[in-house]
Coordinates of C-alpha atoms and ligand atoms in Angstrom, one line a residue:
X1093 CA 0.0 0.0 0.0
X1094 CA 1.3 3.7 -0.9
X1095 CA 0.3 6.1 1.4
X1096 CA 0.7 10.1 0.4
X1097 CA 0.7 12.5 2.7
X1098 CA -0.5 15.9 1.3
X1099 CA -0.2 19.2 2.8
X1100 CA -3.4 20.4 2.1
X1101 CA -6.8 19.2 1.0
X1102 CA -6.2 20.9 -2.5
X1103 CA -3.1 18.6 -3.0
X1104 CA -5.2 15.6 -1.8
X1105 CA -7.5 16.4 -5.2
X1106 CA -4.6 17.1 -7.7
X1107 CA -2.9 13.8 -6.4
X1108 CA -5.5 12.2 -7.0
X1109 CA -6.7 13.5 -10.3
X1110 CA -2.8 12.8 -11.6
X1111 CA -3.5 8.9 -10.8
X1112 CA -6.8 9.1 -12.7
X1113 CA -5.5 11.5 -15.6
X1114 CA -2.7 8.6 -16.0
X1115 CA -4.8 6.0 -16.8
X1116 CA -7.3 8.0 -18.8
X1117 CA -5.0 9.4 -21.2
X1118 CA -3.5 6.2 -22.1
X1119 CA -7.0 5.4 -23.8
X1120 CA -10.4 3.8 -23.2
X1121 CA -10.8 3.4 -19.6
X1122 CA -13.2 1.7 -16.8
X1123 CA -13.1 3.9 -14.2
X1124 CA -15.1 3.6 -10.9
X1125 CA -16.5 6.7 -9.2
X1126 CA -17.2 6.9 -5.2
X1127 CA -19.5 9.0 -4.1
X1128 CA -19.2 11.9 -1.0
X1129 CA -17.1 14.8 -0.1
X1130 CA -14.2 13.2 0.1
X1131 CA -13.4 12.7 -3.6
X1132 CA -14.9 16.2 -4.3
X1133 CA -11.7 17.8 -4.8
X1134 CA -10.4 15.5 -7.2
X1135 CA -13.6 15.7 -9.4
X1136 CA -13.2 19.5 -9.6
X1137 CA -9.4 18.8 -10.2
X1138 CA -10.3 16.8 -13.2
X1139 CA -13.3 19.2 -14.5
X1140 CA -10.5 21.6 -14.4
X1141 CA -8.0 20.0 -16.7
X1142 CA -10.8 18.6 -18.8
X1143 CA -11.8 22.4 -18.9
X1144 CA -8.3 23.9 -19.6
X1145 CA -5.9 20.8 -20.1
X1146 CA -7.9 18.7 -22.9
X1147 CA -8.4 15.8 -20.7
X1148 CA -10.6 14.0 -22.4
X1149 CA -13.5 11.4 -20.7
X1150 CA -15.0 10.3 -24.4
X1151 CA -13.7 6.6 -24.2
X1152 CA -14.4 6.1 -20.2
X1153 CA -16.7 3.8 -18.8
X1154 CA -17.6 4.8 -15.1
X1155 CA -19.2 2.5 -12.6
X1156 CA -20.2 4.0 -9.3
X1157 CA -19.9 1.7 -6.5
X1158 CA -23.5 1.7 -4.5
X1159 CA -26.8 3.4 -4.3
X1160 CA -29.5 4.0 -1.2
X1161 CA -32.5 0.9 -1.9
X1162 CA -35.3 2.6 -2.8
X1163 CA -33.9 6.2 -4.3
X1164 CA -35.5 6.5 -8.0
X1165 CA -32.2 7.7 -10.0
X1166 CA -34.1 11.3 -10.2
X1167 CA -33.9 11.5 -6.6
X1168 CA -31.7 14.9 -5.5
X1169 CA -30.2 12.3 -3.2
X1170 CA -29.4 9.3 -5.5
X1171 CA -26.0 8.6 -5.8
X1172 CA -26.5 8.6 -9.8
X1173 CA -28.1 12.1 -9.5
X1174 CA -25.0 13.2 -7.0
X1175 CA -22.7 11.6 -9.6
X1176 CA -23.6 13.1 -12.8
X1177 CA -23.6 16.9 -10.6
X1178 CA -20.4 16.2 -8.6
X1179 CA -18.5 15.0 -12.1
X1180 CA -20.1 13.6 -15.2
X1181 CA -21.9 15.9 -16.2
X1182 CA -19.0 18.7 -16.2
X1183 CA -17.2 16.3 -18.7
X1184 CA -17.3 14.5 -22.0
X1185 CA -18.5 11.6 -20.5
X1186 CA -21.1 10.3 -22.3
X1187 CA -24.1 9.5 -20.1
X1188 CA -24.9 6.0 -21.4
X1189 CA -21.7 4.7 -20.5
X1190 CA -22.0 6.0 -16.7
X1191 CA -23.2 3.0 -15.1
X1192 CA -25.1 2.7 -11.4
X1193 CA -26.7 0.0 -9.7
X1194 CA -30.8 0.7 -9.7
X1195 CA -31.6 1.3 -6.4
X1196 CA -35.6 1.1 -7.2
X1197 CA -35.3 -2.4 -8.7
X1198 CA -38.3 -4.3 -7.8
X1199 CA -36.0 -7.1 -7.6
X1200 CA -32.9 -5.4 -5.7
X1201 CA -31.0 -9.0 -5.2
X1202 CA -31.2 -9.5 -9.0
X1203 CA -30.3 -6.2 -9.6
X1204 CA -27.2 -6.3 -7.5
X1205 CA -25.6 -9.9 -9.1
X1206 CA -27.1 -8.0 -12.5
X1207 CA -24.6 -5.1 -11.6
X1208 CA -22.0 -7.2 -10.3
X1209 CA -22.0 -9.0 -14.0
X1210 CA -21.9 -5.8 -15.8
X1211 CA -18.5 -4.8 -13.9
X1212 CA -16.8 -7.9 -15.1
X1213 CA -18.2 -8.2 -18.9
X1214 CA -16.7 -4.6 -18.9
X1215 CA -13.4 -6.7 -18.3
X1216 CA -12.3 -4.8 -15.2
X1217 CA -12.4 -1.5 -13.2
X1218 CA -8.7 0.3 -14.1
X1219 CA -8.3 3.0 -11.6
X1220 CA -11.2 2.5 -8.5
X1221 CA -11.8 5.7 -6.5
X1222 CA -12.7 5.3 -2.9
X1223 CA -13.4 7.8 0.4
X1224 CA -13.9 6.0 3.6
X1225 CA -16.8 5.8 6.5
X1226 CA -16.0 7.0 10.2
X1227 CA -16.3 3.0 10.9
X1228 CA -14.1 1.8 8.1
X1229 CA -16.1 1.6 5.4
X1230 CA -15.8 1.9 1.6
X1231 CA -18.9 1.9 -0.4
X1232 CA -21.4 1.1 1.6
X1233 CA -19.6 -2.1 3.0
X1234 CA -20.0 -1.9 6.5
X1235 CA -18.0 -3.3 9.5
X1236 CA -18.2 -7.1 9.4
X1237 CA -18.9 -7.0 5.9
X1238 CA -17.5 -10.1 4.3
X1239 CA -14.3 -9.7 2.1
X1240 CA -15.0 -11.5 -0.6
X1241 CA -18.4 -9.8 -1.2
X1242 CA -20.0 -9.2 -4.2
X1243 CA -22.1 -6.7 -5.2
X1244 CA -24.9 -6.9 -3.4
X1245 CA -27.8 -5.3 -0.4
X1246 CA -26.7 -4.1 3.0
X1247 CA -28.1 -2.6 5.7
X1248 CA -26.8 0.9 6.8
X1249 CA -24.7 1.2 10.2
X1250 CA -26.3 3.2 12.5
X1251 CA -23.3 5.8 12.1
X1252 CA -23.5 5.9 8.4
X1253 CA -27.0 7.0 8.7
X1254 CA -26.5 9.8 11.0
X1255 CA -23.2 10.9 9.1
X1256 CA -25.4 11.4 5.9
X1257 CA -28.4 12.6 7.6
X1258 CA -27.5 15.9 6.8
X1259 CA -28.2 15.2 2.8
X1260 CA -31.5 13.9 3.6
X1261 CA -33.5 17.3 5.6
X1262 CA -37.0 16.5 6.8
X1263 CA -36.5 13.0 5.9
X1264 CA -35.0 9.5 6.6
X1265 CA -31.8 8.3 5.3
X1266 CA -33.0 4.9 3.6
X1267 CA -32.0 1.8 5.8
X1268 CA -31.1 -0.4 3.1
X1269 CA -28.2 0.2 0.0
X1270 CA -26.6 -1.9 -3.1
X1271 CA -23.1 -1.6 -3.0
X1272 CA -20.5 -3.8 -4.8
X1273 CA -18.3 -5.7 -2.4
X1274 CA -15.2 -5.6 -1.2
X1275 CA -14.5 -8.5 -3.5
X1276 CA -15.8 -6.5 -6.7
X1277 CA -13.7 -3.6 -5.3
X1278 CA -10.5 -5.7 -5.2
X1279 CA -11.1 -6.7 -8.7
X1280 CA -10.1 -3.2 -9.8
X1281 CA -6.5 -2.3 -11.3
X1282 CA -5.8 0.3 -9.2
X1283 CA -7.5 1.6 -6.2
X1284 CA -6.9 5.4 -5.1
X1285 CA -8.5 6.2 -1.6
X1286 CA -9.0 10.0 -0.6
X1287 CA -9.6 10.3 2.9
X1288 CA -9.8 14.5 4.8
X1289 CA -10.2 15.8 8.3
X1290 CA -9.7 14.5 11.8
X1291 CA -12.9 12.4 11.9
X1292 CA -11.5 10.1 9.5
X1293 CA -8.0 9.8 11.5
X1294 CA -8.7 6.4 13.4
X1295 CA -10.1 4.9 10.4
X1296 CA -7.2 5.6 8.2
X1297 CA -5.2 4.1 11.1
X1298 CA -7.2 0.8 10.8
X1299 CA -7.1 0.6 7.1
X1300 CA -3.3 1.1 6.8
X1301 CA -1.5 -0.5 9.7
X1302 CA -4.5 -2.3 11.5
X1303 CA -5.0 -6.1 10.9
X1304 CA -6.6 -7.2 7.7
X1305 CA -10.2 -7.7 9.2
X1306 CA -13.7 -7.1 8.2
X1307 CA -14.5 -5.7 11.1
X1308 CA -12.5 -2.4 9.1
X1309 CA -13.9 -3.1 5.7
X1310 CA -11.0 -0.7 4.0
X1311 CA -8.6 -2.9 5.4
X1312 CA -9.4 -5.1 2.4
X1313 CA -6.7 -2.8 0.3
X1314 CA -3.5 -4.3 2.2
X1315 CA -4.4 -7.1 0.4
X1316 CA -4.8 -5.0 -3.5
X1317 CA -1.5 -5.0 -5.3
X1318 CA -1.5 -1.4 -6.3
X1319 CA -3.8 0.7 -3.6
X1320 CA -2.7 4.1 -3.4
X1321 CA -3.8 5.8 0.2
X1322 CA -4.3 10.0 -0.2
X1323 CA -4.6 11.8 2.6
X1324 CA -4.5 15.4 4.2
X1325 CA -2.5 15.7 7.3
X1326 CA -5.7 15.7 10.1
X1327 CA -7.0 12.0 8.5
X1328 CA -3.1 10.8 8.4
X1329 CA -2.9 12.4 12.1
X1330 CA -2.9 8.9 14.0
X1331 CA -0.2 7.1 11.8
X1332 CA 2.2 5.6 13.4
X1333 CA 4.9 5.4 10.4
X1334 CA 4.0 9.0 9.3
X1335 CA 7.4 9.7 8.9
X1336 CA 8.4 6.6 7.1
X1337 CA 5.4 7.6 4.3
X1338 CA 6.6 10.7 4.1
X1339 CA 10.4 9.9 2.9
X1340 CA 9.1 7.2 0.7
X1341 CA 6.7 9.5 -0.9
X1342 CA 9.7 12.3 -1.4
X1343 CA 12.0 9.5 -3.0
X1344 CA 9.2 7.8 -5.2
X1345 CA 8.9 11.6 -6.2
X1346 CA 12.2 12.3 -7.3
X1347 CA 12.6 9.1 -9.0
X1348 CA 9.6 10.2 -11.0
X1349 CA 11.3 13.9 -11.5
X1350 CA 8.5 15.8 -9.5
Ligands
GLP1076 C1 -20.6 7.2 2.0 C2 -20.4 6.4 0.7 C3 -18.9 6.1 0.6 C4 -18.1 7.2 1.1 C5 -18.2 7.4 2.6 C6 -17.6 8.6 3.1 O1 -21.7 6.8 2.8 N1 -21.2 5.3 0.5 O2 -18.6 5.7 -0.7 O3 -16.7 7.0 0.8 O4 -19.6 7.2 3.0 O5 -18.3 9.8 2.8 P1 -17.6 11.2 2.9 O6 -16.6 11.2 1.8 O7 -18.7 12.2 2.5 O8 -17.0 11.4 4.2

């Protein structure tokens, strides 16, 4: 696992973006797309050079990672509709190749293993982006969740709920989700995970020098060949090997001419 430690959020975004930008320019690309503020910076990041630098998202696939049960896709809150504002639609991407799991599926198990199939006959994900929960999780694969899971329906923590409360005013945050699993997840080439601010600190701890366990989902990633860990320095606060990270990080970067 590489872990980057930025020194600001801004540089969390444009490290981010440069993994992405990478893959994308080297031609047709599955990406995956997280939802949530974490990657929010590195969406703007790559409107920007899409705007000014050319980067192009014509031959990208995208496949978000989960949806609430029960959200039509026109929903405000619907991780399709926060999606296509947050990114796609600021880009070339064209709309038919951004692909969600159906979260008002009258069948939501067939929709999930449908969704799961999709990811696979697109060959693989290249470059996966991923935030993660207060309690470890990425998509919506929470605590105890196993890790070999496939896409497939969960039922919200209680802390995941309340966290995201704050999208859903005057109403309930739905108790149920689709989310592809943290075996899906591991399928991908690459996995970049963004993670900002204090209240992500012990988390990021867990994921990066914790045990492998599902009782911290994102711990999953020790086990990915090439998972790339961005963070500012409040979520890299609890590290123990801080310093360790850092020097890599500055000779990696001067072997790449930085
Ligand atoms: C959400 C999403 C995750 C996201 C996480 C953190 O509930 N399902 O994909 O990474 O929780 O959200 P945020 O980045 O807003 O802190």
């Amino acid at each position: 696992m590489q872990v980057i430690i930025c020194d600001s959020r801004e540089q969390v975004g444009v490290r981010a973006a440069d993994i992405v930008e990478a893959r994308v320019r080297k031609g047709p690309a599955v990406l995956g797309l997280a939802t949530g503020s974490s990657p929010a910076g590195t969406y703007r990041e790559l409107i920007r050079r899409h705007r000014e630098e050319q980067l192009s998202f014509r031959e990208v696939t995208a496949f978000t990672l989960d949806e609430y049960a029960g959200l039509p896709r026109e929903h405000e809150q619907s991780y399709y509709s926060t999606i296509r504002r947050e990114f796609v639609d600021e880009v070339d991407l064209p709309l038919d190749r951004l692909l969600t799991p159906h979260g008002d599926a009258e069948d939501l198990r067939a929709e999930a293993l449908r969704y799961d199939a999709a990811i696979r006959e697109a060959g693989r994900v290249d470059v996966q982006i991923l935030g993660i929960g207060a309690n470890g999780h990425i998509g919506f694969n929470e605590p105890t969740s196993s890790l070999s899971s496939r896409t497939r329906v969960k039922t919200l923590a209680g802390i995941t709920r309340s966290d995201n409360a704050r999208f859903f005013p005057g109403g309930e945050v739905p108790q149920l989700c689709l989310t592809q699993g943290l075996g899906t997840i591991r399928d991908a080439g690459q996995a970049v995970l963004v993670a900002l601010g204090a209240n992500k600190a012990a988390a990021v701890r867990a994921m990066v020098e914790g045990p492998v366990s599902a009782f911290c989902p994102a711990s999953v990633l020790q086990l990915h060949q090439h998972a790339v860990v961005v963070l500012d320095p409040e979520a890299a606060a609890e590290l123990q090997l801080a310093d360790y990270y850092r020097r890599a990080q500055g000779l990696n970067d001067r072997l790449l001419g930085r």
